[in-house]
Amino acid sequence: MVTGQLLRFTLTTTLTLLSLTMGTSSLTNVTLGGLFSFGGAGTDWDGGAILQSTLMALQHVNEDPTVLPEYHLKLDVKNSKCRPGEGMKGFVDLINEEPTKLMILGASCSVVSQPVAETGQHWNLVQMSASSTSDVLSFKERFPYFFRTNPAQSGLSTPRIAIMKEYGWTRVAIIHESNEVYTSAMNKLSEELPLHNLTLVAKESFAAGETPTVQLKNLKDKDARIIVSSAYTEGYKRMLCEAYHLGMYGPRYVWMIDSWNSLDWWRNVTWLGCSEQQMYEVVKNHVGTVFLDLRTDNERAVSGLTASQYQQAYASYTGGVPFPGVDLAPFGYDSVWAVALALHRVAESLAAENSSIGIENFDYDNTYHLRERLVEALSDLQFEGITGSVSFDESGNRLAPFKIEQLLDGVEVTVGLYLQEQGLQWSKQERLKFTGGATPIDGPVRENVYIGIDAVTFVVFTVLAVVGMGGTVLFLVINISYRNKRVIKMSCPNVNNVIAVGCFMCYVDVIVAGLNQNYMSETVGNSVCLAQIWILPISFSLAFGGLFAKTWRVHVIFSNKTKRTKIVDYHLFAIIGVVVAVDVIIISVWTAIDPSRLIHTTLSDQLDKSADKIIVRMVDKCDSPDSPRFLWIGIILCWKGILLMYGAVLAWETRKVTMPQLNDSKYIAVAIYNVAVPSIIVAPLVTFISSDMPGTSYILTASCIIFGTTVTNCLIFIPKVIALRQQKNDGTSEDQRHYSVHNQVAPAAAGSTGTGSGDNSFSKEKEREMMELKNRLKKKEEEVERLKELLKQSRHQQQGPDG
Ligand SMILES: NCCCC(=O)O
């Protein structure tokens, strides 16, 4: 290897000197300054091939009688070693040494081109690079006299993204050397990724000369498998050797690299602690991208060569020595032609003006304004080069096709192209080759596990709900069938019907709320969400509203005992109607503003390393995402809470009342407590319970609904069923049965008045009797009080004044 480098260096130097001494006396010598990185050891990136193609181009230009016929182009070369310090030293030497340099060719690396272009403008030097890719060099305000024949670094993102899409990779990571060249391009790539639905799992950078151990560990921790990287050769060596030590190689990993490094750049890294074999384990089958360097047609370039003739000429010029950076060498060839053609234009324009000035009169003070002429000539230039059609846009970028390269069996092979119009074009059917044969995946397979209500729970509650629904229908049928029997008639059978319908709907809600929305289409799921927010509040209002209305009636009659209070079914229905109407208003506004709909929510990710899987816990739940959390449910809960509490207060106040007008008032009170207490406990609990516990939430809600509904049903209807049965069995009168069943105090006249006069006249008469008795009792009590007072006074008189 050392011999090879020596050979290359000797050949390079010889050719350079040859070119320097090739001037002929009849021609005017004009000299360009050259900053190239070559020679292997001590360079961060070796572009020896570019220097060779540049020297060959100089030879071709000088041999061409149509280009700069009066001049002989010479080149003074300095080795910038792809290092800013070396590059600036070379630049200072170039301007300090005679002769004056007309222009600068190079530098090979952006890290050198940038300071040179920024400095060189103060010497009015126009610069032309063939391998400086930094996007930053496109800023014309900062680098007004900089041109390049190669495209910009960020262009490499296009084929990379195309490859990711082709292989279905969506998780990618970036690691790059931290200089303006790579930072700028990788920042652009990270902005582009989301536009293509690609996720950047990590982005790391490292300084030149640093081994990126921590950065690579971070990529490994994030389980990045598809890694886009950019670095100079030494950076690549450090990074990939460390990747070997961290086990980041093999069939799971794809390393995407900038493949314009020297041939076999990955060998010879023992100084970094990696054997050649170890390094090969990492770099084999890498996916390299680089600009397509040779035109694909058979057109002749301005030099008269076709692409294949160029290759033959190059091989002959270099004697078959494999100089590094050969992928970019044709850009070097075109850069010389670009400069020569621009100088030719300026020389011609000066001649056309009969100017006594020639291009050889250029000086660093720009005395004859030749710099402006050169910049203009380059900006307007358009010619057919070996790399394709060459012209410079405002930012100095060229749109180029790209090559996809892989290291296969130790040799870098072009496996495909990325063409602007056609996209990816593979050389072979199998496209890319991967270590291990199989296409790597971009990370652990994501397995969505839907957290929902388990089937057993749903079946249990559905069975309970169905039984409840059956019972409710039975009660409803009995209530309607026997509505003329006193025991039913006395308890507002119409309101009982409403209660039964409400109970039935509550059971329906238990089933609807338990439906597994994870397996539903979006439309069905959204409909179920809407059904849920409508069914439960309204069914609750029907059932509880019925109980509430009955309790309210007891309370009104009880609190107005001195007055006659006439409350009929119409009043009770009005109350239920108001309760339901409030629900309808709230839910309609809710549905209109931000309807409840199916929302897919990711709860957590858990990596199962052994199975190479990420278990993603998901839940599909009904929500109104555009409203503040709990807003609508909070409004409904507040409204129901107020109703429940008011109902509970009424029930408490009327707990001892026994009224023939409402023979089931005691049961209603118990039913209200059975609904109110669990609802007040469970509703807030369920509302605030973590959304990752839909099963628990469902069990609590469904239990509460089934319990409250069943208790209500039983308390309202079972006593009536029992009374009806007993009545049938022993043949007792309806009045006697009624009072015995309900343990109520039978009115004194019940036996004598019979039932023939009808409910209303009977009730009115009993009420009148009761009032009369109470008035008499009150008068007697007042009489007793009066007598007590008289007795007290007579005792006092008997004892006399001195006691
Ligand atoms: N010279 C190789 C590409 C990177 C750069 O612009 O320096």
Short mmCIF file of C-alpha atoms in Angstrom, two decimals, residues 221-604:
data_model
loop_
_atom_site.label_atom_id
_atom_site.label_comp_id
_atom_site.label_asym_id
_atom_site.label_seq_id
_atom_site.Cartn_x
_atom_site.Cartn_y
_atom_site.Cartn_z
CA ASP A 221 -30.04 2.53 21.92
CA LYS A 222 -32.67 3.96 19.60
CA ASP A 223 -32.44 0.72 17.64
CA ALA A 224 -31.59 2.52 14.41
CA ARG A 225 -30.87 0.06 11.61
CA ILE A 226 -30.92 2.19 8.46
CA ILE A 227 -28.14 4.71 9.01
CA VAL A 228 -27.34 7.54 6.62
CA SER A 229 -23.81 8.76 7.12
CA SER A 230 -21.53 11.44 5.72
CA ALA A 231 -17.90 12.01 6.62
CA TYR A 232 -14.52 12.39 5.11
CA THR A 233 -12.58 9.17 4.73
CA GLU A 234 -10.88 9.36 8.09
CA GLY A 235 -14.19 10.08 9.78
CA TYR A 236 -15.72 7.04 8.07
CA LYS A 237 -12.84 4.87 9.22
CA ARG A 238 -13.25 5.96 12.84
CA MET A 239 -17.03 5.68 12.75
CA LEU A 240 -17.29 2.27 11.11
CA CYS A 241 -14.47 0.70 13.11
CA GLU A 242 -16.30 1.79 16.27
CA ALA A 243 -19.53 0.46 14.79
CA TYR A 244 -17.80 -2.90 14.58
CA HIS A 245 -16.87 -2.75 18.27
CA LEU A 246 -20.47 -1.88 19.13
CA GLY A 247 -21.82 -4.74 17.01
CA MET A 248 -23.62 -2.39 14.61
CA TYR A 249 -23.13 -4.48 11.52
CA GLY A 250 -24.48 -7.61 9.88
CA PRO A 251 -27.86 -8.48 8.40
CA ARG A 252 -29.78 -6.05 10.64
CA TYR A 253 -27.88 -2.93 9.55
CA VAL A 254 -27.73 -0.88 6.36
CA TRP A 255 -24.98 1.71 6.21
CA MET A 256 -25.70 4.40 3.62
CA ILE A 257 -22.49 6.23 2.80
CA ASP A 258 -21.07 8.84 0.44
CA SER A 259 -19.24 6.53 -1.90
CA TRP A 260 -16.62 8.83 -3.30
CA ASN A 261 -13.90 7.65 -1.02
CA SER A 262 -10.69 6.17 -2.26
CA LEU A 263 -10.61 2.60 -3.48
CA ASP A 264 -10.27 0.21 -0.56
CA TRP A 265 -10.43 3.12 1.85
CA TRP A 266 -11.71 0.75 4.55
CA ARG A 267 -8.55 -1.35 4.55
CA ASN A 268 -5.57 -0.47 6.69
CA VAL A 269 -7.27 0.63 9.87
CA THR A 270 -5.27 -1.40 12.38
CA TRP A 271 -4.16 1.91 13.92
CA LEU A 272 -7.76 2.38 14.96
CA GLY A 273 -8.01 -1.08 16.47
CA CYS A 274 -9.85 -2.89 13.67
CA SER A 275 -8.49 -5.63 11.46
CA GLU A 276 -9.27 -5.53 7.75
CA GLN A 277 -11.67 -8.43 8.18
CA GLN A 278 -13.49 -6.72 11.05
CA MET A 279 -13.82 -3.51 9.04
CA TYR A 280 -15.05 -5.48 6.05
CA GLU A 281 -17.83 -7.00 8.18
CA VAL A 282 -19.19 -3.50 8.64
CA VAL A 283 -18.68 -2.01 5.18
CA LYS A 284 -19.64 -4.96 3.00
CA ASN A 285 -22.92 -4.46 1.19
CA HIS A 286 -23.02 -0.81 2.24
CA VAL A 287 -25.27 1.33 0.09
CA GLY A 288 -23.22 4.12 -1.43
CA THR A 289 -24.50 7.10 -3.37
CA VAL A 290 -22.49 9.41 -5.54
CA PHE A 291 -23.10 11.69 -8.50
CA LEU A 292 -23.21 10.00 -11.87
CA ASP A 293 -19.82 11.06 -13.21
CA LEU A 294 -20.02 10.06 -16.87
CA ARG A 295 -22.64 10.88 -19.43
CA THR A 296 -24.73 7.86 -20.40
CA ASP A 297 -25.12 8.79 -24.09
CA ASN A 298 -22.57 8.52 -26.84
CA GLU A 299 -22.43 12.28 -27.42
CA ARG A 300 -19.02 13.85 -27.76
CA ALA A 301 -18.01 16.38 -25.15
CA VAL A 302 -16.44 19.74 -26.06
CA SER A 303 -13.09 17.99 -25.88
CA GLY A 304 -14.23 15.69 -28.67
CA LEU A 305 -14.28 12.64 -26.40
CA THR A 306 -17.19 10.37 -25.67
CA ALA A 307 -17.54 9.02 -22.12
CA SER A 308 -15.89 5.73 -23.01
CA GLN A 309 -13.09 7.49 -24.91
CA TYR A 310 -12.55 9.62 -21.82
CA GLN A 311 -12.21 6.47 -19.72
CA GLN A 312 -9.66 5.03 -22.12
CA ALA A 313 -7.78 8.31 -22.19
CA TYR A 314 -7.79 8.49 -18.41
CA ALA A 315 -6.58 4.90 -18.03
CA SER A 316 -3.83 5.58 -20.50
CA TYR A 317 -2.90 8.90 -18.84
CA THR A 318 -2.61 7.34 -15.38
CA GLY A 319 -1.03 4.16 -16.63
CA GLY A 320 -3.80 2.16 -14.99
CA VAL A 321 -2.81 3.33 -11.50
CA PRO A 322 -5.99 3.30 -9.39
CA PHE A 323 -6.01 6.83 -8.01
CA PRO A 324 -8.56 7.48 -5.26
CA GLY A 325 -11.66 9.62 -5.75
CA VAL A 326 -12.11 8.29 -9.28
CA ASP A 327 -15.89 8.75 -9.01
CA LEU A 328 -15.38 12.51 -9.09
CA ALA A 329 -12.47 12.65 -11.58
CA PRO A 330 -14.64 13.50 -14.64
CA PHE A 331 -15.89 16.58 -12.78
CA GLY A 332 -12.23 17.63 -12.54
CA TYR A 333 -11.86 17.14 -16.29
CA ASP A 334 -14.92 19.31 -16.97
CA SER A 335 -13.80 21.97 -14.50
CA VAL A 336 -10.66 22.64 -16.55
CA TRP A 337 -12.70 22.85 -19.74
CA ALA A 338 -15.10 25.26 -18.06
CA VAL A 339 -12.25 27.53 -16.97
CA ALA A 340 -10.53 27.30 -20.37
CA LEU A 341 -13.73 28.11 -22.24
CA ALA A 342 -14.45 31.08 -19.95
CA LEU A 343 -10.91 32.42 -20.36
CA HIS A 344 -11.27 31.90 -24.12
CA ARG A 345 -14.45 33.99 -24.12
CA VAL A 346 -12.81 36.77 -22.14
CA ALA A 347 -9.76 36.71 -24.41
CA GLU A 348 -12.00 36.83 -27.46
CA SER A 349 -14.07 39.67 -26.07
CA LEU A 350 -10.94 41.68 -25.27
CA ALA A 351 -9.63 41.02 -28.77
CA ALA A 352 -12.95 42.03 -30.27
CA GLU A 353 -12.68 45.32 -28.38
CA ASN A 354 -9.14 45.78 -29.76
CA SER A 355 -8.04 46.05 -26.16
CA SER A 356 -4.35 46.20 -25.44
CA ILE A 357 -5.16 44.11 -22.38
CA GLY A 358 -5.12 40.32 -22.48
CA ILE A 359 -6.10 37.73 -19.92
CA GLU A 360 -2.44 37.49 -18.97
CA ASN A 361 -2.77 41.02 -17.55
CA PHE A 362 -4.95 39.83 -14.69
CA ASP A 363 -3.65 41.03 -11.33
CA TYR A 364 -4.86 40.55 -7.77
CA ASP A 365 -5.96 44.20 -7.62
CA ASN A 366 -8.22 43.58 -10.61
CA THR A 367 -6.82 46.65 -12.30
CA TYR A 368 -8.37 45.76 -15.67
CA HIS A 369 -11.66 44.37 -14.29
CA LEU A 370 -10.94 40.95 -15.70
CA ARG A 371 -12.54 39.29 -12.68
CA GLU A 372 -15.96 40.64 -13.65
CA ARG A 373 -15.47 39.44 -17.21
CA LEU A 374 -14.51 35.99 -15.96
CA VAL A 375 -17.49 35.70 -13.59
CA GLU A 376 -19.82 36.76 -16.39
CA ALA A 377 -18.27 34.33 -18.86
CA LEU A 378 -18.62 31.43 -16.41
CA SER A 379 -22.18 32.37 -15.50
CA ASP A 380 -23.20 32.37 -19.17
CA LEU A 381 -21.28 29.22 -20.03
CA GLN A 382 -23.04 26.17 -21.39
CA PHE A 383 -21.13 23.27 -22.95
CA GLU A 384 -21.22 19.52 -23.28
CA GLY A 385 -18.87 17.98 -20.81
CA ILE A 386 -17.86 14.44 -19.99
CA THR A 387 -20.20 14.53 -16.98
CA GLY A 388 -23.12 15.81 -19.08
CA SER A 389 -24.33 19.23 -20.07
CA VAL A 390 -22.45 21.81 -17.99
CA SER A 391 -23.85 25.17 -16.95
CA PHE A 392 -23.96 27.09 -13.69
CA ASP A 393 -27.23 28.28 -12.22
CA GLU A 394 -27.59 31.24 -9.88
CA SER A 395 -26.66 29.19 -6.85
CA GLY A 396 -23.97 27.40 -8.79
CA ASN A 397 -25.61 23.96 -8.45
CA ARG A 398 -25.90 21.29 -11.10
CA LEU A 399 -28.73 18.78 -11.13
CA ALA A 400 -27.09 15.45 -11.64
CA PRO A 401 -28.18 11.86 -11.88
CA PHE A 402 -26.77 9.57 -9.21
CA LYS A 403 -25.06 6.22 -8.99
CA ILE A 404 -25.95 3.60 -6.39
CA GLU A 405 -22.90 1.62 -5.41
CA GLN A 406 -22.30 -1.38 -3.17
CA LEU A 407 -19.24 -3.08 -1.84
CA LEU A 408 -19.72 -6.61 -3.14
CA ASP A 409 -17.04 -9.23 -2.57
CA GLY A 410 -14.60 -6.47 -1.68
CA VAL A 411 -15.17 -4.48 -4.86
CA GLU A 412 -17.23 -1.30 -5.22
CA VAL A 413 -19.84 -2.01 -7.90
CA THR A 414 -22.43 0.31 -9.47
CA VAL A 415 -25.70 -1.55 -8.88
CA GLY A 416 -28.10 1.11 -10.11
CA LEU A 417 -28.72 4.68 -11.13
CA TYR A 418 -31.09 7.35 -9.95
CA LEU A 419 -32.21 9.43 -12.92
CA GLN A 420 -34.26 12.57 -12.40
CA GLU A 421 -37.10 11.47 -14.66
CA GLN A 422 -37.10 7.68 -14.36
CA GLY A 423 -36.17 7.37 -10.68
CA LEU A 424 -34.28 4.26 -9.55
CA GLN A 425 -32.93 2.03 -12.31
CA TRP A 426 -31.34 -1.21 -11.13
CA SER A 427 -28.64 -3.04 -13.03
CA LYS A 428 -29.95 -6.38 -11.88
CA GLN A 429 -33.27 -7.89 -10.97
CA GLU A 430 -32.32 -8.40 -7.33
CA ARG A 431 -31.61 -4.70 -6.82
CA LEU A 432 -29.52 -4.27 -3.64
CA LYS A 433 -27.68 -7.18 -2.04
CA PHE A 434 -27.74 -7.49 1.72
CA THR A 435 -25.63 -9.39 4.20
CA GLY A 436 -27.52 -12.53 5.11
CA GLY A 437 -29.61 -12.41 1.96
CA ALA A 438 -32.81 -11.01 3.42
CA THR A 439 -33.78 -7.35 3.19
CA PRO A 440 -33.11 -5.76 6.57
CA ILE A 441 -36.06 -4.22 8.36
CA ASP A 442 -35.80 -0.68 9.67
CA GLY A 443 -36.46 -1.60 13.27
CA PRO A 444 -38.38 -4.00 15.42
CA VAL A 445 -41.72 -4.94 13.91
CA ARG A 446 -44.43 -2.86 15.49
CA GLU A 447 -47.27 -4.98 16.72
CA ASN A 448 -50.39 -3.08 17.66
CA VAL A 449 -52.12 -4.58 20.64
CA TYR A 450 -55.53 -3.08 21.15
CA ILE A 451 -56.53 -2.64 24.74
CA GLY A 452 -60.24 -3.11 25.00
CA ILE A 453 -62.98 -4.87 26.86
CA ASP A 454 -62.19 -8.55 26.92
CA ALA A 455 -64.66 -10.94 25.38
CA VAL A 456 -65.58 -12.71 28.66
CA THR A 457 -66.45 -9.42 30.36
CA PHE A 458 -68.52 -8.32 27.40
CA VAL A 459 -70.38 -11.65 27.20
CA VAL A 460 -71.11 -11.66 30.96
CA PHE A 461 -72.53 -8.15 30.90
CA THR A 462 -74.38 -8.73 27.66
CA VAL A 463 -76.08 -11.81 29.15
CA LEU A 464 -77.00 -9.80 32.27
CA ALA A 465 -78.29 -6.96 30.11
CA VAL A 466 -80.34 -9.31 27.94
CA VAL A 467 -81.87 -10.94 31.03
CA GLY A 468 -82.61 -7.46 32.36
CA MET A 469 -84.17 -6.45 29.07
CA GLY A 470 -86.34 -9.58 29.10
CA GLY A 471 -87.49 -8.86 32.67
CA THR A 472 -88.22 -5.25 31.80
CA VAL A 473 -90.33 -6.24 28.81
CA LEU A 474 -92.23 -8.70 31.05
CA PHE A 475 -92.88 -5.99 33.64
CA LEU A 476 -93.98 -3.61 30.92
CA VAL A 477 -96.43 -6.14 29.53
CA ILE A 478 -97.86 -6.81 33.03
CA ASN A 479 -98.05 -3.09 33.73
CA ILE A 480 -100.00 -2.49 30.54
CA SER A 481 -102.16 -5.62 30.78
CA TYR A 482 -103.24 -4.96 34.38
CA ARG A 483 -103.34 -1.17 34.20
CA ASN A 484 -107.00 -1.18 35.34
CA LYS A 485 -106.29 -3.22 38.44
CA ARG A 486 -106.18 -1.02 41.52
CA VAL A 487 -102.70 -2.15 42.57
CA ILE A 488 -101.29 -0.92 39.22
CA LYS A 489 -103.71 1.93 38.77
CA MET A 490 -102.77 3.44 42.14
CA SER A 491 -99.11 3.74 41.11
CA CYS A 492 -99.34 5.81 37.90
CA PRO A 493 -99.02 2.98 35.36
CA ASN A 494 -98.19 5.42 32.55
CA VAL A 495 -95.18 6.76 34.40
CA ASN A 496 -94.21 3.17 35.21
CA ASN A 497 -94.20 2.49 31.47
CA VAL A 498 -91.77 5.35 30.96
CA ILE A 499 -89.58 3.99 33.75
CA ALA A 500 -89.61 0.56 32.12
CA VAL A 501 -88.62 2.03 28.72
CA GLY A 502 -85.77 3.95 30.41
CA CYS A 503 -84.61 0.77 32.15
CA PHE A 504 -84.72 -1.15 28.90
CA MET A 505 -82.57 1.52 27.19
CA CYS A 506 -80.11 1.42 30.08
CA TYR A 507 -79.61 -2.29 29.42
CA VAL A 508 -79.17 -1.55 25.71
CA ASP A 509 -76.47 0.96 26.61
CA VAL A 510 -74.57 -1.73 28.53
CA ILE A 511 -74.33 -3.72 25.29
CA VAL A 512 -73.51 -0.73 23.07
CA ALA A 513 -70.79 0.53 25.43
CA GLY A 514 -69.15 -2.89 25.43
CA LEU A 515 -68.90 -3.25 21.64
CA ASN A 516 -65.30 -3.65 20.59
CA GLN A 517 -64.63 -0.63 18.41
CA ASN A 518 -61.14 -1.86 17.61
CA TYR A 519 -62.63 -4.14 14.99
CA MET A 520 -65.09 -1.68 13.52
CA SER A 521 -64.83 0.47 10.47
CA GLU A 522 -64.38 4.18 11.07
CA THR A 523 -68.00 4.92 10.13
CA VAL A 524 -69.53 2.22 12.32
CA GLY A 525 -67.22 3.14 15.19
CA ASN A 526 -68.24 6.80 14.94
CA SER A 527 -71.91 5.80 14.94
CA VAL A 528 -71.40 3.69 18.06
CA CYS A 529 -69.73 6.68 19.74
CA LEU A 530 -72.74 8.85 18.93
CA ALA A 531 -75.14 6.14 20.09
CA GLN A 532 -73.33 5.95 23.42
CA ILE A 533 -73.61 9.65 24.18
CA TRP A 534 -77.30 9.69 23.27
CA ILE A 535 -78.61 6.44 24.78
CA LEU A 536 -77.35 6.53 28.36
CA PRO A 537 -78.28 10.09 29.36
CA ILE A 538 -81.75 9.80 27.83
CA SER A 539 -82.48 6.36 29.20
CA PHE A 540 -81.32 7.56 32.61
CA SER A 541 -83.58 10.58 32.32
CA LEU A 542 -86.58 8.43 31.41
CA ALA A 543 -86.07 5.95 34.24
CA PHE A 544 -84.87 8.30 36.90
CA GLY A 545 -87.11 11.09 35.66
CA GLY A 546 -90.11 8.80 36.25
CA LEU A 547 -88.98 8.03 39.79
CA PHE A 548 -88.23 11.66 40.41
CA ALA A 549 -91.63 12.80 39.16
CA LYS A 550 -93.44 10.34 41.40
CA THR A 551 -91.38 11.38 44.43
CA TRP A 552 -92.03 14.99 43.63
CA ARG A 553 -95.77 14.32 43.60
CA VAL A 554 -95.61 12.69 47.05
CA HIS A 555 -93.61 15.60 48.31
CA VAL A 556 -95.99 18.22 46.92
CA ILE A 557 -99.07 16.51 48.35
CA PHE A 558 -97.34 15.96 51.69
CA SER A 559 -96.11 19.53 51.98
CA ASN A 560 -99.52 21.02 51.08
CA LYS A 561 -101.66 19.00 53.46
CA THR A 562 -103.89 21.90 54.35
CA LYS A 563 -104.62 22.64 50.70
CA ARG A 564 -106.06 20.42 48.08
CA THR A 565 -103.33 19.69 45.55
CA LYS A 566 -104.39 18.13 42.34
CA ILE A 567 -101.52 16.48 40.47
CA VAL A 568 -102.31 14.32 37.49
CA ASP A 569 -100.22 12.23 35.05
CA TYR A 570 -99.89 15.20 32.76
CA HIS A 571 -97.79 17.01 35.40
CA LEU A 572 -95.56 14.01 35.85
CA PHE A 573 -94.99 13.67 32.10
CA ALA A 574 -94.16 17.35 31.92
CA ILE A 575 -91.42 16.83 34.52
CA ILE A 576 -90.00 13.84 32.63
CA GLY A 577 -90.23 15.81 29.40
CA VAL A 578 -88.24 18.72 30.85
CA VAL A 579 -85.56 16.37 32.17
CA VAL A 580 -85.24 14.66 28.78
CA ALA A 581 -85.39 17.98 26.90
CA VAL A 582 -82.42 19.33 28.86
CA ASP A 583 -80.48 16.19 27.84
CA VAL A 584 -81.48 16.58 24.22
CA ILE A 585 -80.35 20.21 24.19
CA ILE A 586 -76.99 19.46 25.79
CA ILE A 587 -76.28 16.45 23.57
CA SER A 588 -77.45 18.21 20.41
CA VAL A 589 -75.07 21.10 21.05
CA TRP A 590 -72.30 18.59 21.84
CA THR A 591 -72.98 16.65 18.64
CA ALA A 592 -73.15 19.80 16.53
CA ILE A 593 -69.99 21.40 17.88
CA ASP A 594 -67.64 18.48 18.37
CA PRO A 595 -69.34 15.12 17.97
CA SER A 596 -67.99 12.15 19.87
CA ARG A 597 -66.03 10.01 17.45
CA LEU A 598 -63.62 7.14 17.35
CA ILE A 599 -60.10 8.24 18.24
CA HIS A 600 -57.14 5.90 17.88
CA THR A 601 -54.80 6.52 20.77
CA THR A 602 -51.35 5.04 21.31
CA LEU A 603 -50.81 4.36 24.98
CA SER A 604 -47.25 3.07 25.17
#
